[in-house]
Amino acid sequence: MDTFRAHTESNQLGSESSPYLLQHANNPVHWYPFGAAAFEAAQKLGRPVLLSVGYSTCHWCHVMAHESFEDEEIAEVLNTRYVAIKVDREERPDVDAVYMSAVQAMSGRGGWPMTVWLTPSGKPFFAGTYFPARDGDRGTSYGFLTLLKALADRYQSSPMECETAAEHVASVIQEHLLPSSGAMPSEDVIERAMDTYREHYDAQYGGLKPAPKFPTSLPIRLCLRRYATQGDSTALDMATATLMHMAKGGIHDHLAGGFHRYSTDARWLVPHFEKMLYDNALLVLCYLDGYQATHNDLFREVVDDTLAYVTREMTTPEGGFYSATDADSVGPTNEHGEGWYFTWTPQEIAEVLGETDGDIVSRYFGVTPEGNFEGRNVLHVNQSLESFAEALGKPPLQVAQLITLGKQKLQEARSQRPLPALDDKVLLSWNALMIQAFARASRVLDHAPSKYAALSAADFIITKMSRDSRLFRSYSRGETRHPGYLQDYACWIAALLDLFELTGDVAWLNRAMAYDRVLEELFEDKERGGYFLTSHAQERLIAREKPAYDGAEPSGNSTQALNLARLYSLSTDASYLKRLTRTLEAFGPRMEAAPTTLSEMLLALDVYRRGSKEVVIVTPGATQEAGSFMAEWREKFAPGTMLLVLSQSQVPELVSRIPWLAGKHAIHGKPTAYVCANGTCALPTQDAKQFAAQLDLRVSQS
């Protein structure tokens, strides 16, 4: 026993690549990474396991680390009475999903840091989130140290009682993570979801009540799709008002661009200051849809500044994208605090801009002496520039120039502050989402640099994160870690399809189809339909999730359902439609019971019910000759429409993959557009205005 303990009593995170795990590599706690070695040690030592799950930009994870995991007394208890495991939830979404279900089942809530007490077999018998270190801290009755001692005593005195409780929790987890299959959801399920959104919509500030508010709480793209297909003006108003309030609120970084993770209040004013790559990718897609639907220039500006932020601050030298930046930063007296980097006082602004310009900029961004966040100010806009200029008695153009120059100077000054920590690992699914954002921005805004960014990031994934047709979840410090999960494959396929639409290069389509076959082989539930989070070959946990929730990120099943709809639309291969049908049926009961939990899958259901439109513009030479048609497409909001722009020479090589391209050519040597729906094509047109009319999704597709 002494020999075994001597071997194991050391922190084993130093060889990991995850920034979060490396943050804990020097803790006095003898952490293990998640794996067989940790559970074998627990079995041999007869100890319970303490599982701690978090991520590198999580504010309360930092708090608990400082209060508890850097504390020698607490570390002594963990090292002598437990086997302690630390997990980066972003690298191991499977571990996170399983044990978050336990936390929710046992405590009624969830969040990070996640803290779970396990038996040596990996089954939970007690769980929670953040715990203050000691009794009385932050008003708590029982601190982490007390719980550690009490639960270790309980396990040692009654191990079978703990095992029995853990078996029950494990069965609850298994039932929760594997939703029951059933029939195709009813015709009205999307409308019932919209009714729920209307009921909970915040008419004053946008989004859904109550606070805190997440950018994805109201599914913007679903609302805009309902407007495009049904003419639902209420859905349009909800979507655009929410986009407007977020753009003007403090959740939006008005200096550097991009968005923080969520708003702590109903007004979108005070954010939780971390910035996540996936949030910004998904919001770019929402603002692009909003821009096409309304032509509101603010929405385009938001897209521009968000992508500029990602290009400037979140892009690796090789072309991939970093994961996140921290909520915490270091203040002028070396104190650590959430949001200090992003906030201002009137005096600080005056020091940068001078008294006169500083006063104008402060007033525009709602900066006051008392502040709106811990004595400092989150910048936000609560009036139009025109009304602000009128109140100043100055021309709007002059005020706009002053504000723009002021923002530039403030950003330059802010960049001299100690930067929030960067989580520099590259996650495949998040990168694929951002590739989609850049690819779509390139098309909608006719922006060549966005095309370059999308292609560069795709090349990074191909060269660094894939091997022998298999994908890896994470890349950091020159190493790939962890086999890819469902969302990695599904988001990558979606990105490949976007790149095919962007370029017309068959290589991207071939890759998408090839990775779809791999996804089908590795993840499909052959018995009940749908797809598991983990592949059939990956490490087995106490439960295996079939993701069925569209939250901050769309679930892998929802993304794959949309992929199958697109692949069927392109290829007309009935096998894709069959798999889509099975997927929708697999989640039918969940959509019937709680349709808003699968808002992204409702997009796929809408395509399944209504059918899709396929559009090809064939040019006699370079695809730039389709300019007038593309100008009309950019003006016309037709979400979910498959659009290809091909030169005459590209068509023959694509016909074997896309049979409906047969016979499509540039008539009389002029650019020609073909708009098809459900196997029937309208008459080809060389008139851009007629083409625009054919794009209308409210035109019958039956």
XYZ file of C-alpha atoms in Angstrom:
702
model
C 0.000 0.000 0.000
C 2.828 2.425 0.841
C 4.533 1.748 -2.497
C 1.297 2.351 -4.401
C 0.563 5.568 -2.484
C 4.074 6.909 -3.098
C 3.585 6.370 -6.806
C 0.182 8.038 -6.969
C 0.591 10.950 -4.585
C 1.526 13.585 -7.134
C -0.358 15.939 -9.348
C -0.566 14.286 -12.748
C -1.856 17.181 -14.844
C 1.514 18.560 -15.905
C 1.632 16.474 -19.072
C -1.842 17.537 -20.219
C -2.403 20.071 -23.007
C -5.707 21.571 -21.827
C -5.191 25.123 -20.500
C -7.751 24.389 -17.785
C -5.977 21.278 -16.565
C -2.637 23.060 -16.691
C -4.085 25.818 -14.480
C -4.357 23.112 -11.800
C -1.062 21.376 -12.448
C 0.618 23.103 -9.489
C -2.236 22.649 -7.017
C -1.325 20.806 -3.808
C -4.195 18.466 -4.734
C -2.903 15.278 -6.362
C -5.129 15.510 -9.404
C -5.584 12.757 -11.947
C -6.911 13.337 -15.447
C -10.093 11.371 -16.153
C -9.280 7.780 -17.071
C -8.863 4.202 -15.977
C -5.791 4.903 -13.835
C -7.741 7.118 -11.451
C -10.552 4.625 -10.909
C -8.089 1.751 -10.525
C -6.338 3.768 -7.816
C -9.662 4.360 -6.047
C -10.435 0.633 -6.152
C -7.034 -0.343 -4.745
C -7.071 2.311 -2.050
C -10.741 1.762 -1.157
C -11.482 5.472 -1.490
C -14.284 7.491 -3.080
C -13.536 9.735 -6.026
C -13.905 13.502 -6.043
C -14.637 14.639 -9.601
C -14.232 18.337 -10.402
C -15.327 19.560 -13.835
C -14.872 23.067 -15.207
C -13.271 25.088 -17.961
C -10.503 27.645 -18.186
C -12.598 30.812 -18.583
C -15.129 29.958 -15.852
C -15.153 32.659 -13.146
C -16.520 30.496 -10.318
C -14.128 27.700 -11.279
C -11.309 30.158 -10.561
C -12.934 31.134 -7.284
C -13.232 27.544 -6.087
C -9.706 26.782 -7.260
C -8.305 29.652 -5.218
C -10.446 29.041 -2.141
C -10.266 25.251 -2.028
C -7.844 23.587 -4.415
C -4.936 25.862 -3.473
C -5.706 25.354 0.243
C -3.252 23.001 1.966
C -5.749 21.733 4.561
C -8.359 20.872 1.943
C -5.695 19.342 -0.294
C -4.579 17.123 2.586
C -8.087 15.720 2.966
C -8.408 15.146 -0.780
C -4.992 13.511 -1.002
C -5.431 11.165 1.950
C -9.109 10.280 1.737
C -10.017 10.579 -1.957
C -8.776 10.073 -5.455
C -9.257 13.463 -7.117
C -10.004 13.858 -10.831
C -9.998 17.117 -12.769
C -11.825 17.395 -16.134
C -11.992 20.088 -18.805
C -15.653 19.942 -19.825
C -14.855 21.372 -23.256
C -12.431 18.568 -24.035
C -14.632 15.854 -22.523
C -18.288 16.706 -23.268
C -19.194 13.062 -22.628
C -17.982 13.186 -19.020
C -19.601 16.569 -18.555
C -22.979 15.389 -19.890
C -23.135 12.264 -17.737
C -22.230 13.899 -14.450
C -24.143 17.116 -15.094
C -27.221 14.899 -15.300
C -26.306 13.613 -11.853
C -25.915 17.140 -10.479
C -29.281 18.158 -11.881
C -30.983 15.017 -10.608
C -29.550 15.345 -7.104
C -29.560 19.115 -6.579
C -32.188 20.394 -8.996
C -29.746 22.730 -10.718
C -26.512 22.626 -12.649
C -23.476 24.694 -13.529
C -19.735 24.915 -13.263
C -17.606 24.182 -11.423
C -19.274 20.818 -11.156
C -18.385 18.814 -8.052
C -19.378 15.149 -7.839
C -18.608 12.427 -5.308
C -18.259 9.011 -6.972
C -17.817 5.424 -5.980
C -14.702 3.727 -7.406
C -16.963 2.347 -10.156
C -17.630 5.898 -11.332
C -21.216 6.192 -10.078
C -22.259 9.372 -8.226
C -23.616 9.367 -4.682
C -23.477 13.124 -3.968
C -23.184 16.157 -6.259
C -23.281 19.922 -6.485
C -21.609 22.862 -8.180
C -19.565 25.551 -6.416
C -18.982 25.064 -2.696
C -17.382 27.742 -0.477
C -14.328 26.399 1.276
C -15.506 26.467 4.902
C -18.620 26.676 7.017
C -19.955 30.217 7.097
C -18.091 31.340 3.964
C -20.397 33.307 1.631
C -23.257 32.574 4.028
C -23.191 28.808 3.609
C -23.880 26.408 6.463
C -21.607 23.606 5.284
C -18.401 24.370 3.458
C -16.459 22.158 1.077
C -14.039 20.982 3.765
C -16.872 19.828 6.023
C -18.550 18.006 3.133
C -15.311 16.302 2.139
C -14.794 14.915 5.639
C -18.438 13.940 6.162
C -18.822 12.169 2.821
C -15.492 10.361 3.186
C -16.670 9.153 6.612
C -19.987 8.100 5.121
C -18.314 6.143 2.350
C -15.883 4.395 4.702
C -18.573 3.486 7.254
C -21.328 2.538 4.772
C -19.825 1.752 1.368
C -22.741 -0.462 0.336
C -25.236 2.265 1.184
C -23.286 4.657 -1.044
C -23.142 2.045 -3.802
C -26.904 1.491 -3.627
C -27.597 5.214 -3.821
C -25.144 5.532 -6.695
C -26.804 2.685 -8.611
C -30.133 4.487 -8.371
C -28.653 7.774 -9.609
C -26.894 5.948 -12.454
C -30.183 4.454 -13.612
C -31.802 7.913 -13.560
C -28.908 9.278 -15.631
C -29.193 6.485 -18.177
C -32.897 7.134 -18.611
C -32.376 10.881 -18.928
C -29.554 10.674 -21.477
C -31.288 8.184 -23.761
C -34.648 9.715 -24.733
C -37.410 7.386 -25.833
C -38.066 6.999 -29.548
C -41.433 7.376 -31.183
C -43.280 8.705 -34.193
C -42.756 11.782 -36.327
C -43.852 14.873 -34.371
C -47.205 16.388 -35.220
C -47.843 19.185 -37.707
C -48.318 21.820 -35.004
C -45.170 21.239 -32.977
C -43.313 24.233 -34.464
C -46.277 26.511 -33.864
C -46.475 25.308 -30.247
C -42.815 26.199 -29.827
C -43.486 29.652 -31.245
C -46.412 30.047 -28.823
C -44.026 29.380 -25.944
C -41.578 31.970 -27.228
C -44.354 34.531 -27.627
C -45.563 33.827 -24.078
C -42.138 34.344 -22.498
C -40.862 37.066 -24.805
C -39.618 40.243 -23.132
C -41.371 42.954 -25.146
C -39.281 45.689 -23.504
C -35.751 44.339 -23.974
C -36.047 41.352 -26.289
C -35.033 37.787 -25.527
C -36.922 35.595 -23.111
C -37.818 36.384 -19.511
C -36.481 36.133 -16.874
C -32.814 37.084 -16.432
C -30.120 35.925 -16.767
C -30.404 36.063 -20.545
C -28.379 34.014 -22.984
C -28.086 35.041 -26.650
C -29.512 31.689 -27.729
C -32.481 31.716 -25.325
C -34.692 32.948 -28.163
C -33.806 30.976 -31.321
C -33.411 33.872 -33.738
C -32.992 31.740 -36.830
C -36.193 29.808 -36.161
C -38.123 33.058 -35.699
C -36.721 34.480 -38.924
C -37.459 31.220 -40.758
C -41.108 31.503 -39.654
C -41.204 35.027 -41.003
C -39.709 33.944 -44.343
C -42.001 30.945 -44.788
C -45.181 32.051 -43.039
C -45.047 35.837 -43.095
C -45.139 35.836 -39.281
C -44.485 39.502 -38.466
C -44.500 38.844 -34.706
C -41.675 36.341 -35.116
C -39.742 38.927 -37.147
C -40.290 41.591 -34.497
C -39.140 39.287 -31.684
C -35.997 38.326 -33.576
C -34.982 41.782 -34.745
C -35.753 43.512 -31.440
C -33.622 40.949 -29.623
C -30.763 41.433 -32.090
C -31.057 45.213 -31.666
C -31.044 45.156 -27.860
C -28.079 42.773 -27.745
C -26.134 44.907 -30.221
C -26.678 48.037 -28.120
C -26.284 46.375 -24.729
C -23.244 45.679 -22.604
C -23.191 42.044 -23.704
C -21.741 43.428 -26.950
C -18.121 44.608 -26.726
C -18.476 48.051 -28.316
C -14.724 48.592 -28.596
C -13.171 45.329 -29.813
C -16.253 43.618 -31.198
C -17.766 40.265 -30.337
C -20.105 39.233 -27.551
C -19.761 38.124 -23.960
C -21.334 34.867 -22.812
C -24.595 36.075 -21.287
C -26.316 38.992 -19.574
C -26.876 38.901 -15.832
C -29.856 41.255 -16.170
C -32.924 41.678 -18.362
C -31.499 44.718 -20.210
C -28.494 42.911 -21.757
C -26.447 45.474 -19.795
C -24.076 43.702 -17.407
C -22.585 40.575 -18.931
C -20.719 37.612 -17.637
C -17.544 38.797 -19.304
C -16.023 35.654 -20.778
C -16.129 35.435 -24.572
C -16.789 32.060 -26.168
C -15.945 31.215 -29.774
C -19.182 29.287 -30.311
C -21.358 32.179 -29.099
C -19.750 34.532 -31.558
C -20.019 32.075 -34.444
C -23.712 31.450 -33.809
C -24.436 35.152 -33.345
C -22.759 36.000 -36.646
C -25.147 33.563 -38.334
C -28.104 35.172 -36.554
C -27.077 38.711 -37.449
C -26.491 37.702 -41.068
C -30.024 36.302 -41.228
C -31.307 39.436 -39.532
C -29.453 41.620 -42.016
C -30.840 39.778 -45.025
C -34.353 39.884 -43.590
C -34.311 43.598 -42.709
C -31.254 45.243 -44.369
C -30.587 46.967 -41.063
C -27.044 48.342 -41.356
C -26.433 47.899 -37.634
C -26.702 44.138 -38.076
C -24.092 44.205 -40.816
C -21.807 46.325 -38.622
C -22.141 43.777 -35.827
C -21.118 40.983 -38.204
C -18.154 43.013 -39.439
C -16.837 43.893 -35.991
C -17.389 40.380 -34.607
C -15.472 38.732 -37.442
C -12.766 41.396 -37.177
C -12.443 40.579 -33.469
C -12.157 36.851 -34.201
C -9.585 37.481 -36.922
C -7.513 39.804 -34.740
C -7.700 38.154 -31.323
C -8.964 34.586 -31.690
C -7.105 33.211 -34.716
C -4.061 30.958 -34.322
C -0.959 31.525 -36.460
C -1.913 28.356 -38.394
C -5.443 29.579 -39.143
C -7.534 27.797 -36.522
C -9.525 29.570 -33.817
C -8.925 29.749 -30.074
C -11.704 28.709 -27.714
C -12.375 31.579 -25.317
C -11.135 34.475 -23.230
C -11.593 34.763 -19.489
C -14.124 36.768 -17.528
C -11.491 37.709 -14.955
C -8.727 40.265 -15.383
C -6.117 42.021 -13.265
C -6.834 45.531 -11.982
C -4.391 48.417 -11.471
C -3.465 47.337 -7.938
C -2.959 43.724 -9.046
C -6.351 42.615 -7.775
C -8.235 39.977 -9.738
C -11.792 40.832 -10.633
C -14.438 39.942 -13.123
C -14.788 42.420 -15.954
C -12.185 45.019 -14.925
C -10.518 44.897 -18.345
C -13.771 45.786 -20.138
C -15.111 48.532 -17.849
C -14.458 52.265 -17.497
C -14.844 55.319 -15.310
C -15.496 58.826 -16.683
C -12.030 59.845 -15.496
C -10.332 57.024 -17.425
C -12.175 57.998 -20.614
C -11.264 61.673 -20.155
C -7.606 60.736 -19.708
C -7.648 59.032 -23.109
C -9.901 61.408 -25.074
C -9.671 64.718 -23.240
C -12.417 66.380 -21.242
C -14.643 67.559 -24.102
C -14.588 64.488 -26.355
C -14.465 62.238 -23.313
C -17.656 63.773 -21.978
C -19.458 63.207 -25.307
C -18.273 59.597 -25.618
C -19.129 58.897 -21.971
C -22.638 60.237 -22.442
C -23.138 58.213 -25.613
C -22.078 54.975 -23.904
C -23.989 55.618 -20.667
C -20.892 56.144 -18.498
C -21.658 57.784 -15.146
C -19.646 58.569 -11.980
C -21.607 55.989 -9.962
C -21.221 53.312 -12.630
C -23.395 50.329 -13.480
C -21.025 47.529 -12.404
C -19.134 47.601 -9.116
C -18.420 51.330 -9.378
C -17.268 51.065 -12.983
C -19.153 51.196 -16.282
C -20.042 48.608 -18.898
C -20.316 50.511 -22.177
C -23.759 50.390 -23.756
C -25.960 52.488 -26.045
C -29.499 53.423 -25.069
C -30.362 55.915 -27.798
C -29.922 56.362 -31.532
C -26.948 58.334 -32.757
C -29.327 60.708 -34.547
C -31.252 61.580 -31.359
C -27.995 61.889 -29.432
C -26.574 64.268 -32.052
C -29.767 66.290 -31.995
C -29.521 66.651 -28.215
C -25.935 67.854 -28.626
C -26.928 70.245 -31.371
C -24.313 68.748 -33.717
C -24.561 67.134 -37.174
C -24.961 63.327 -36.932
C -22.004 62.717 -39.250
C -19.713 64.794 -37.053
C -20.855 62.953 -33.927
C -20.494 59.572 -35.659
C -16.910 60.394 -36.604
C -16.136 61.518 -33.068
C -17.613 58.319 -31.599
C -15.741 56.116 -34.083
C -12.416 57.809 -33.378
C -13.112 57.703 -29.639
C -13.790 53.977 -29.783
C -10.509 53.401 -31.598
C -8.533 55.371 -29.012
C -10.271 53.647 -26.096
C -9.593 50.238 -27.613
C -5.931 51.124 -28.047
C -5.751 52.252 -24.422
C -7.651 49.178 -23.207
C -5.288 46.847 -25.039
C -2.477 48.121 -22.789
C -4.241 46.702 -19.735
C -3.377 43.186 -18.565
C -5.337 40.949 -20.908
C -7.863 38.384 -19.711
C -6.479 34.873 -19.961
C -6.826 33.142 -23.318
C -7.942 29.527 -23.627
C -5.758 28.726 -26.602
C -6.908 25.188 -27.291
C -8.638 24.607 -30.622
C -11.911 22.670 -30.459
C -13.083 21.133 -33.699
C -16.836 21.688 -33.441
C -16.420 25.317 -32.375
C -13.984 25.914 -35.233
C -16.443 24.363 -37.659
C -19.164 26.724 -36.415
C -16.874 29.685 -37.007
C -16.000 28.395 -40.477
C -19.726 28.418 -41.220
C -19.944 31.994 -39.950
C -17.080 33.201 -42.141
C -18.307 31.249 -45.176
C -21.818 32.637 -44.938
C -20.543 36.167 -44.294
C -18.447 35.891 -47.440
C -21.552 35.119 -49.496
C -24.029 37.495 -47.876
C -21.640 40.446 -47.633
C -19.508 39.643 -50.702
C -16.460 39.764 -48.445
C -13.321 38.057 -49.799
C -11.293 38.090 -46.518
C -14.040 36.040 -44.849
C -13.714 33.413 -47.574
C -9.977 33.259 -46.951
C -10.507 32.870 -43.185
C -12.996 30.030 -43.718
C -10.708 28.165 -46.114
C -7.652 28.689 -43.913
C -9.417 27.291 -40.838
C -10.707 24.337 -42.851
C -7.165 23.579 -43.975
C -6.088 23.691 -40.319
C -8.652 21.037 -39.414
C -7.667 18.852 -42.362
C -3.949 19.023 -41.601
C -3.928 19.183 -37.789
C -7.117 17.592 -36.456
C -7.922 14.695 -38.766
C -6.160 11.448 -39.511
C -7.247 8.445 -41.594
C -10.832 9.789 -41.943
C -11.109 10.248 -38.170
C -11.415 13.549 -36.344
C -9.919 14.737 -33.052
C -11.730 16.907 -30.556
C -8.944 19.164 -29.304
C -5.633 20.632 -30.454
C -3.252 22.462 -28.152
C 0.488 23.014 -27.999
C 1.072 20.961 -31.124
C -0.904 17.931 -29.893
C -4.290 16.495 -30.771
C -6.288 14.995 -27.918
C -9.431 12.879 -27.646
C -11.322 11.226 -30.496
C -13.960 13.440 -32.066
C -17.491 13.443 -30.669
C -20.786 13.596 -32.530
C -20.861 17.388 -32.599
C -17.332 17.489 -34.032
C -18.319 15.327 -36.987
C -21.719 16.960 -37.455
C -20.443 20.551 -37.319
C -17.536 19.675 -39.620
C -19.911 18.167 -42.188
C -22.040 21.326 -42.003
C -18.935 23.477 -42.530
C -17.853 21.343 -45.501
C -21.269 21.775 -47.092
C -21.033 25.546 -46.589
C -17.596 25.548 -48.208
C -18.993 23.595 -51.143
C -21.776 26.131 -51.584
C -19.251 28.957 -51.270
C -16.756 27.609 -53.823
C -18.550 25.030 -55.980
C -15.475 22.824 -55.525
C -16.577 19.175 -55.550
C -13.743 18.245 -53.153
C -15.633 19.849 -50.270
C -18.796 17.932 -51.118
C -16.843 14.679 -51.390
C -15.384 15.272 -47.942
C -18.808 16.042 -46.488
C -20.259 12.823 -47.868
C -17.249 10.804 -46.704
C -17.428 12.142 -43.145
C -21.171 11.550 -43.108
C -20.469 7.875 -43.789
C -17.971 7.847 -40.915
C -20.512 9.517 -38.616
C -23.130 6.958 -39.601
C -20.722 4.100 -38.918
C -19.431 5.375 -35.580
C -22.368 7.105 -33.914
C -25.725 5.933 -35.276
C -28.199 4.157 -33.000
C -29.130 1.358 -35.391
C -32.042 0.216 -33.242
C -33.866 3.418 -32.328
C -32.509 6.094 -34.649
C -30.530 9.211 -33.897
C -26.888 9.428 -32.900
C -24.900 8.941 -29.709
C -22.520 11.598 -28.394
C -19.672 9.087 -28.300
C -18.615 6.647 -30.973
C -19.094 2.921 -30.614
C -15.334 2.598 -29.999
C -14.891 5.334 -27.388
C -14.447 4.890 -23.654
C -17.660 3.686 -22.006
C -18.966 5.665 -19.081
C -21.821 4.768 -16.739
C -24.262 6.089 -19.355
C -24.143 6.947 -23.039
C -25.814 10.164 -24.093
C -27.899 10.688 -27.194
C -27.851 14.510 -27.240
C -31.374 15.953 -27.252
C -31.023 19.567 -26.201
C -30.272 22.700 -28.214
C -28.859 25.105 -25.673
C -25.837 27.384 -25.910
C -24.746 25.136 -28.786
C -26.991 23.132 -31.098
C -26.937 19.422 -30.281
C -25.071 17.072 -32.572
C -28.334 15.365 -33.467
C -29.950 18.622 -34.558
C -26.927 19.628 -36.616
C -26.812 16.217 -38.242
C -30.534 16.330 -39.031
C -29.926 19.563 -40.942
C -26.934 17.958 -42.661
C -29.063 15.035 -43.825
C -31.686 17.424 -45.181
C -28.999 19.274 -47.146
C -27.365 16.093 -48.411
C -30.718 14.804 -49.604
C -31.472 18.148 -51.233
C -28.179 17.977 -53.113
C -28.007 14.314 -54.030
C -31.683 13.187 -54.086
C -30.318 9.969 -52.545
C -33.238 8.441 -50.601
C -30.906 6.959 -47.980
C -30.322 10.463 -46.586
C -34.066 11.056 -46.361
C -34.538 7.719 -44.620
C -31.926 8.574 -42.006
C -33.403 12.040 -41.531
C -36.825 10.485 -40.992
C -35.421 8.055 -38.422
C -33.666 10.900 -36.608
C -36.779 13.064 -36.420
C -38.818 10.070 -35.243
C -36.191 9.237 -32.618
C -36.687 12.664 -31.045
C -40.402 12.915 -31.810
C -41.545 12.371 -28.199
C -39.059 14.974 -26.945
C -40.216 17.514 -29.530
C -43.860 16.818 -28.698
C -43.311 17.170 -24.949
C -40.929 20.137 -24.992
C -40.455 21.524 -28.513
C -38.374 24.516 -27.402
C -35.627 22.192 -26.136
C -34.869 21.193 -29.735
C -35.265 24.501 -31.537
C -32.494 23.743 -34.023
C -34.024 20.399 -34.901
C -37.273 22.233 -35.585
C -35.457 23.871 -38.505
C -34.781 20.410 -39.934
C -38.390 19.394 -39.267
C -39.576 22.492 -41.133
C -37.488 21.529 -44.181
C -38.774 17.957 -43.925
C -42.394 19.135 -43.843
C -42.175 21.908 -46.426
C -39.492 20.582 -48.732
C -36.520 22.618 -49.882
C -35.449 24.877 -52.706
C -32.345 24.204 -54.760
C -30.874 26.995 -56.845
C -28.054 26.943 -59.351
C -26.722 29.872 -61.321
C -24.655 28.712 -64.305
C -22.226 31.157 -65.874
C -20.496 30.728 -69.233
C -17.137 31.655 -67.739
C -16.037 32.916 -64.330
C -18.635 32.723 -61.583
C -18.254 36.467 -61.010
C -20.509 36.824 -64.056
C -23.430 35.908 -61.745
C -23.090 39.284 -60.032
C -26.582 40.608 -60.771
C -28.202 37.373 -59.589
C -26.110 37.333 -56.410
C -27.037 40.953 -55.729
C -30.696 39.931 -55.791
C -30.017 36.868 -53.630
C -28.330 39.068 -51.026
C -31.377 41.299 -50.978
C -33.798 38.365 -50.690
C -34.047 36.425 -47.433
C -34.555 32.766 -48.332
C -33.148 30.747 -45.400
C -32.367 27.100 -45.986
C -32.202 27.491 -49.769
C -29.361 25.546 -51.366
C -27.525 27.966 -53.672
C -24.766 26.962 -56.083
C -22.950 29.311 -58.428
C -21.107 27.257 -61.040
C -19.269 27.911 -64.230
C -20.386 25.875 -67.239
C -17.202 23.794 -66.975
C -17.941 22.766 -63.356
C -21.359 21.265 -64.042
C -20.308 17.955 -65.707
C -18.052 16.877 -62.821
C -20.866 17.502 -60.326
C -23.727 15.718 -62.089
C -22.773 12.321 -60.661
C -23.120 13.771 -57.156
C -26.009 16.163 -57.888
C -28.266 14.591 -60.524
C -30.607 17.573 -60.798
C -27.761 19.573 -62.358
C -28.142 17.516 -65.543
C -29.088 19.746 -68.454
C -28.383 22.960 -66.559
C -26.257 25.279 -68.670
C -25.686 28.918 -69.517
C -28.317 29.385 -72.218
C -27.030 31.272 -75.277
C -23.792 31.906 -73.415
C -25.415 34.082 -70.749
C -25.646 33.539 -66.964
C -28.781 31.497 -66.298
C -30.567 30.772 -63.017
C -32.554 27.634 -62.217
C -34.800 27.513 -59.129
C -36.090 24.065 -58.203
C -38.327 22.797 -55.428
C -39.245 19.213 -54.525
C -38.101 17.761 -57.829
C -39.637 20.447 -60.058
C -37.786 23.390 -61.573
C -39.220 26.721 -62.632
C -38.413 27.927 -66.108
C -34.781 29.019 -66.337
C -34.323 32.755 -66.237
C -31.702 35.264 -67.207
C -33.612 38.092 -65.563
C -32.381 38.886 -62.048
C -35.716 40.309 -60.885
C -37.624 37.230 -62.024
C -35.014 35.122 -60.243
C -35.661 37.074 -57.019
C -39.393 36.405 -57.278
C -38.740 32.677 -57.683
C -36.741 32.633 -54.445
C -39.744 33.571 -52.290
C -40.263 30.790 -49.746
C -43.936 31.646 -49.428
C -44.478 30.550 -53.020
C -46.040 27.072 -52.905
C -43.471 24.307 -53.044
C -45.959 21.495 -53.504
